[in-house]
Coordinates of C-alpha atoms in Angstrom, one line a residue:
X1 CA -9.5 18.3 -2.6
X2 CA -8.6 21.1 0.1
X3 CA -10.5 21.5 3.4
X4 CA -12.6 24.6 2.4
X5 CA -13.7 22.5 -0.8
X6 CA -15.6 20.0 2.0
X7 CA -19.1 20.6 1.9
X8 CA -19.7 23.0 5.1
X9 CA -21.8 20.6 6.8
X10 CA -18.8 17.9 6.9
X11 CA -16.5 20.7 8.1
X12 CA -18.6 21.2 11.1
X13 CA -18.9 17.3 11.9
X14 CA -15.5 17.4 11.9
X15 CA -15.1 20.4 14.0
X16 CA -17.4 19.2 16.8
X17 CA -15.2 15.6 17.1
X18 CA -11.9 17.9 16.7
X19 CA -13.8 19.6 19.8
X20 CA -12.5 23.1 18.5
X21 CA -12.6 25.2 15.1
X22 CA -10.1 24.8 12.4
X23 CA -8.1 27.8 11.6
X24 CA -5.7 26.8 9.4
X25 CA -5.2 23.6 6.8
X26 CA -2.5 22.6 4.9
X27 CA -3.2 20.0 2.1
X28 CA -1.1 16.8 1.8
X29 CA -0.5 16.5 -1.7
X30 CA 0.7 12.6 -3.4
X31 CA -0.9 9.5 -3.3
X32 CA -4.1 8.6 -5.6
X33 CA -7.1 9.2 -3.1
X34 CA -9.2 11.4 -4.8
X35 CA -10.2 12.5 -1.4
X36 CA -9.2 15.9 1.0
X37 CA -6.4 15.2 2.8
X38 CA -5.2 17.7 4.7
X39 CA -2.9 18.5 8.2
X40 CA -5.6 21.2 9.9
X41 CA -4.4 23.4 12.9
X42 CA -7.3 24.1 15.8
X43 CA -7.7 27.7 17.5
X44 CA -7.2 25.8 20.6
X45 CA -3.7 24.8 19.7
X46 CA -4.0 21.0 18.5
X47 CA -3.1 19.8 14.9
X48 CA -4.3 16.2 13.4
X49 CA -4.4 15.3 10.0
X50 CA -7.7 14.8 8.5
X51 CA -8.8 12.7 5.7
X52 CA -12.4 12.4 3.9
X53 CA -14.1 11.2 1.1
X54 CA -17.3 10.5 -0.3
X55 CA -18.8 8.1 -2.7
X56 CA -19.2 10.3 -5.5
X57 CA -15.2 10.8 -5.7
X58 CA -15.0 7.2 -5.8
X59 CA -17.4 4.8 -5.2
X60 CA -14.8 2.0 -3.9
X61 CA -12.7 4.8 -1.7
X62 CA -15.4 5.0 1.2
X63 CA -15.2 1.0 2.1
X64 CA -11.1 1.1 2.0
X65 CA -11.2 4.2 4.4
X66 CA -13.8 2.1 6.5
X67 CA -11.6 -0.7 6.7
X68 CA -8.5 1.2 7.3
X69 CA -10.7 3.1 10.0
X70 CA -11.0 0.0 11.9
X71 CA -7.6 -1.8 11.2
X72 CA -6.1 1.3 13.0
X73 CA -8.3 1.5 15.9
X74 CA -7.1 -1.7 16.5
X75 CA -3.4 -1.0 16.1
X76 CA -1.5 -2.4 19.6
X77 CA 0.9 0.1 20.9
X78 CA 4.4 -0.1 19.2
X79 CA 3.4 0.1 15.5
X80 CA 5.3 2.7 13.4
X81 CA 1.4 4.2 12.7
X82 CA 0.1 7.7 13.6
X83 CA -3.1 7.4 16.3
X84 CA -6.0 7.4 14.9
X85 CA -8.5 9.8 16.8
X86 CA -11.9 10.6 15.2
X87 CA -14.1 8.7 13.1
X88 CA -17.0 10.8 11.2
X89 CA -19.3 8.6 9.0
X90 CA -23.1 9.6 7.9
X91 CA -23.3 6.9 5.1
X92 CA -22.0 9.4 2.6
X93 CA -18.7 10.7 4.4
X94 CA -16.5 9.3 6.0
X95 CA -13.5 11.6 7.4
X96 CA -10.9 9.5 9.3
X97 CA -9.0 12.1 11.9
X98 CA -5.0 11.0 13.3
X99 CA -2.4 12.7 15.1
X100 CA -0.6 14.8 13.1
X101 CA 3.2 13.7 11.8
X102 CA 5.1 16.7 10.8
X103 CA 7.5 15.6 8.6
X104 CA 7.6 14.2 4.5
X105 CA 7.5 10.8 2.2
X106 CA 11.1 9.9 1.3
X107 CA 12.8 11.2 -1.7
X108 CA 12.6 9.0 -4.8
X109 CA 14.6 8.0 -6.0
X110 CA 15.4 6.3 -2.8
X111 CA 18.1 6.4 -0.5
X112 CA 19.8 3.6 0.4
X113 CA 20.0 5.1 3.8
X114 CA 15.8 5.6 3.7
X115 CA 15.5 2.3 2.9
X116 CA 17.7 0.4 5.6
X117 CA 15.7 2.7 7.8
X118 CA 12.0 1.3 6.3
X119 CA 13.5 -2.2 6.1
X120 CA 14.0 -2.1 10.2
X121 CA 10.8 -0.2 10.4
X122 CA 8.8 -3.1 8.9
X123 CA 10.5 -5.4 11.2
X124 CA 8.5 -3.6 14.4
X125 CA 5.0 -4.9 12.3
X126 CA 6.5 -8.2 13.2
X127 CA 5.6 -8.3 16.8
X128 CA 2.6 -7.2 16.6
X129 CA -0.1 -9.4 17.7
X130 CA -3.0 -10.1 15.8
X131 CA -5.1 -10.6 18.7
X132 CA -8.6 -8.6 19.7
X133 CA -9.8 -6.7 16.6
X134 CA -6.8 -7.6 14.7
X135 CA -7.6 -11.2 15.0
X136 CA -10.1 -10.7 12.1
X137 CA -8.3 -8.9 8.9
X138 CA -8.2 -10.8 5.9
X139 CA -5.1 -12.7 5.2
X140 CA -3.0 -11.7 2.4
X141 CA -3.9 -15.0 0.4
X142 CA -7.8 -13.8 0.7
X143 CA -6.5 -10.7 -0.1
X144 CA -4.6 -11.5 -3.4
X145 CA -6.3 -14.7 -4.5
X146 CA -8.4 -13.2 -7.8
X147 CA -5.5 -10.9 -8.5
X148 CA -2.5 -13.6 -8.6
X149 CA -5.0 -15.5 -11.1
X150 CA -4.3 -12.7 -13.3
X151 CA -1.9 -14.8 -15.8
X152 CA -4.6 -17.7 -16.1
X153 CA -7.0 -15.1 -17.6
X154 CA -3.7 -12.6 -19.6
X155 CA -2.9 -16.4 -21.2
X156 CA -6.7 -16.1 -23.0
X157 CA -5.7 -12.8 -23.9
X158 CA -2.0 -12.9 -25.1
X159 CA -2.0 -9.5 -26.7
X160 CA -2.1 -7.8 -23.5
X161 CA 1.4 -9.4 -22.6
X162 CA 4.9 -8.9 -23.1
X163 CA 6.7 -10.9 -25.7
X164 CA 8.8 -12.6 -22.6
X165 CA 5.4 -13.0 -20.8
X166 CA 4.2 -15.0 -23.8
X167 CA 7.2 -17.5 -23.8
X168 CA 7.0 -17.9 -20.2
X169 CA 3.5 -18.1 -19.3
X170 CA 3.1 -21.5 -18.0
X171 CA 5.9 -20.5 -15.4
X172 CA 4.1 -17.2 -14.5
X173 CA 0.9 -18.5 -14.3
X174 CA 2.3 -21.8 -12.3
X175 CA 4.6 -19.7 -9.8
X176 CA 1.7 -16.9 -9.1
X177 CA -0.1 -19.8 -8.2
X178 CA 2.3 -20.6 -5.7
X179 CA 2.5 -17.7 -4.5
X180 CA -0.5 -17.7 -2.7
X181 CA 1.4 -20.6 -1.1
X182 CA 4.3 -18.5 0.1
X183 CA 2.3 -15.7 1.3
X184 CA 1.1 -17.6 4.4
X185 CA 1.7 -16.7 7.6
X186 CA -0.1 -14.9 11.5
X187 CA 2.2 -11.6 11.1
X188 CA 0.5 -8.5 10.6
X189 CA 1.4 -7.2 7.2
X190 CA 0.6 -3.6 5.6
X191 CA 0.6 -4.9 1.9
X192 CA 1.0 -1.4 0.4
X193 CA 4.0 -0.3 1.7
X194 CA 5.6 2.4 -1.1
X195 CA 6.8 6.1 -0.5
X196 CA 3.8 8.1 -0.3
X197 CA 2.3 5.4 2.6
X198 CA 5.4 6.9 4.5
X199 CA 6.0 9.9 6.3
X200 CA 9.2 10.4 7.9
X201 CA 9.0 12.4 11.2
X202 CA 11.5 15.8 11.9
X203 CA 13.1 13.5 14.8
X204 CA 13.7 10.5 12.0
X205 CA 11.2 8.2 13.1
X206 CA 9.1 6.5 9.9
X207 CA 5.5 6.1 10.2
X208 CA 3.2 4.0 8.0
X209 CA 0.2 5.1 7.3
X210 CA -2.8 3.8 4.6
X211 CA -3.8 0.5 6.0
X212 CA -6.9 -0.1 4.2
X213 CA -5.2 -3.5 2.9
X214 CA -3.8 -4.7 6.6
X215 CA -3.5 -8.3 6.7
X216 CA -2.2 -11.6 8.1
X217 CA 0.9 -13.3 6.3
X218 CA 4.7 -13.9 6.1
X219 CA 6.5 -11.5 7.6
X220 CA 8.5 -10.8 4.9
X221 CA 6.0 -9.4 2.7
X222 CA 6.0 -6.0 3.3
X223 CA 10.0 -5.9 3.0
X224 CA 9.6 -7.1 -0.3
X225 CA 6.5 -4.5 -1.3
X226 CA 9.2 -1.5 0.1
X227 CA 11.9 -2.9 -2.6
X228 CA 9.5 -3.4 -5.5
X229 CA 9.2 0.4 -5.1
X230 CA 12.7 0.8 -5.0
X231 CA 13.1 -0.7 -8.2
X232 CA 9.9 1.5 -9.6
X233 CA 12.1 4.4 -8.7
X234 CA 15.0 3.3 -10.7
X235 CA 16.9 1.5 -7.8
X236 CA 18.3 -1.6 -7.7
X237 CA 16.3 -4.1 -5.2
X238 CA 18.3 -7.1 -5.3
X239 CA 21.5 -6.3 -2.5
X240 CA 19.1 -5.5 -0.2
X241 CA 17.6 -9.0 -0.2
X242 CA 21.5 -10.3 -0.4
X243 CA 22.0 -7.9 2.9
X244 CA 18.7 -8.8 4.5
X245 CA 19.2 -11.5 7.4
X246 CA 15.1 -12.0 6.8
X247 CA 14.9 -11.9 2.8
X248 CA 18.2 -13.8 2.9
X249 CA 16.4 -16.6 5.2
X250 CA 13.1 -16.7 2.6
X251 CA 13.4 -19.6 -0.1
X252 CA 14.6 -17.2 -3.3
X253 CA 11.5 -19.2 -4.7
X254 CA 9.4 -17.9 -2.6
X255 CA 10.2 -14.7 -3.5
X256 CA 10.0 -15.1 -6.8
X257 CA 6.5 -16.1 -6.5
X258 CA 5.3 -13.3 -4.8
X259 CA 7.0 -10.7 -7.5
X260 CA 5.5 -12.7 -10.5
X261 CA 1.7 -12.4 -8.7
X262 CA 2.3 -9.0 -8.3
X263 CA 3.5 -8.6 -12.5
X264 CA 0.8 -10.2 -13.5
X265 CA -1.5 -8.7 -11.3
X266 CA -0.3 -5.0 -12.5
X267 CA -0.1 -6.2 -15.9
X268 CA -4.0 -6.9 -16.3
X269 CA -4.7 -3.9 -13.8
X270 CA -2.8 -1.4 -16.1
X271 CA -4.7 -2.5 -19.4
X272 CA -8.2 -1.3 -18.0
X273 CA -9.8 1.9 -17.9
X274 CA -8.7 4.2 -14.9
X275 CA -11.4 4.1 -12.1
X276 CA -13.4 7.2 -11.0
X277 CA -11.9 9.8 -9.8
X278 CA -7.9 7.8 -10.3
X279 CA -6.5 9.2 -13.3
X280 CA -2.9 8.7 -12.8
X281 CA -3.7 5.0 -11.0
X282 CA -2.9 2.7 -14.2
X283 CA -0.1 5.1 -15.1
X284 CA 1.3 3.9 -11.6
X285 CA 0.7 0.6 -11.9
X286 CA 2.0 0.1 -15.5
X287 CA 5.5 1.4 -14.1
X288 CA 5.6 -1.0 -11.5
X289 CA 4.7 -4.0 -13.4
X290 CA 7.2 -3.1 -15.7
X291 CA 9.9 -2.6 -13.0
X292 CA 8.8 -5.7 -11.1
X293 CA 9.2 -7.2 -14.2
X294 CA 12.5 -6.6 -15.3
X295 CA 13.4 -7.9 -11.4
X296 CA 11.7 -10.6 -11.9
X297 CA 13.4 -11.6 -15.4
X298 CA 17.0 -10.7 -13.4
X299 CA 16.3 -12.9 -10.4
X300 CA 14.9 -15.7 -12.7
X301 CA 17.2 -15.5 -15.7
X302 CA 14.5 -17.3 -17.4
X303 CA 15.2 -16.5 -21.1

């Protein structure tokens, strides 16, 4: 959706917390938001990026940008994260308004130099306090606990699996189990980390940006989300663990684990319909649980 396809009476809202008249708005294309998303320019100079959505688009979209509304309110100074400015809510829409980042998501496939730059990025989350507001996000375990049971309910339903899946499901259901296990930890953690959650600035610096599914865990995590989308882009994860003095510290287990939840996970996720207003969402997700997959299968050498 583009600005000028915003009902006129959310334009205004907007408008009167931007404090001046748009005049110009370019729309961010990517992502699966069904939402307007768009970097707006103000007649008295100022630029933010604006994002808004209602439940009609998506009935689940509103609550995520609610959450993400108040995860990044709460952000401490020193996260890779643009500022969040504006909040406009009527119980319909809700328009979350940032400073503007002028820049674009990296090229996919990735480069090994964009990802050495994300894998020290993630490493500022780290030291991050989860203090004041923070204190309260869910933790990834609350987070993933329904969805790294996925292979308890795929096993009633083994036509829905691969044929390796099916030899190995004891193991996958078992190690997703333990996963929830691994994912432990007080260290703020994005969860969602992939290319189009990153915009990389004109002066080089990489924001992260979509934290609807902030959380508390290990503080590996979100090194480990950036490589699974490595690998769904064709690359080749594992010597960036190898190279990693944190991945390379993490029990190869553990790891393990965490990649099999997440296979199992996209595997149920991608045999349902599409939600509302998401058509390209189970296309997505089939690609990385297929990609994860094949990781997992490499790292395991299970046969």
């Amino acid at each position: 959706m583009e600005w000028l396809a915003l009902p006129p009476g959310i334009r205004r809202a907007i408008e009167e917390r931007l404090g001046s008249p748009v005049v110009g708005a370019e729309t961010c294309h990517g992502g699966f938001s069904p939402g307007m998303a768009a970097i707006v320019s103000c007649a008295d100079g100022a630029g933010y990026f604006v994002k808004a959505v209602n439940a009609e688009l998506n009935p689940v979209t509103p609550r995520m940008y609610r959450d993400e509304a108040a995860y990044s309110a709460a952000m401490p100074d020193g996260i890779p994260a643009p500022r969040l400015r504006h909040v406009h809510d009527d119980g319909e829409w809700i328009a979350l308004v940032f400073d503007a980042v002028l820049g674009s998501s990296p090229e996919v496939p990735w480069k090994a130099a964009d990802v050495r730059r994300l894998m020290r990025t993630t490493e500022l989350l780290t030291s991050a306090p989860l203090s004041g507001d923070l204190a309260a996000i869910p933790s990834v375990r609350d987070r993933l606990e329904s969805s790294f049971h996925a292979y308890h309910r795929l096993a009633k339903s083994p036509h829905r699996l691969s044929a390796w899946e099916r030899r190995n499901i004891e193991r996958l259901t078992k190690a997703a189990d333990d996963a929830l296990e691994c994912v432990a930890g007080e260290f703020l953690v994005h969860l969602d980390l992939r290319a189009d959650n990153i915009v990389l600035a004109r002066d080089g610096t990489a924001y992260i940006v979509d934290w609807s599914w902030a959380s508390s865990g290990a503080p590996w995590l979100d090194k480990v989300c950036l490589l699974v989308n490595v690998a769904t882009y064709g690359g080749d994860p594992e010597p960036y663990v190898t190279g990693d003095r944190l991945l390379a510290s993490v029990p190869p287990d553990h790891i393990d684990a965490f990649l099999i939840g997440l296979c199992g996970m996209w595997t149920e996720a991608a045999s349902e319909p599409a939600p509302p207003g998401l058509p390209t969402l189970r296309d997505f997700q089939r690609l990385e649980g297929n990609a994860t997959l094949a990781w997992v299968r490499a790292r395991t050498g299970w046969d």
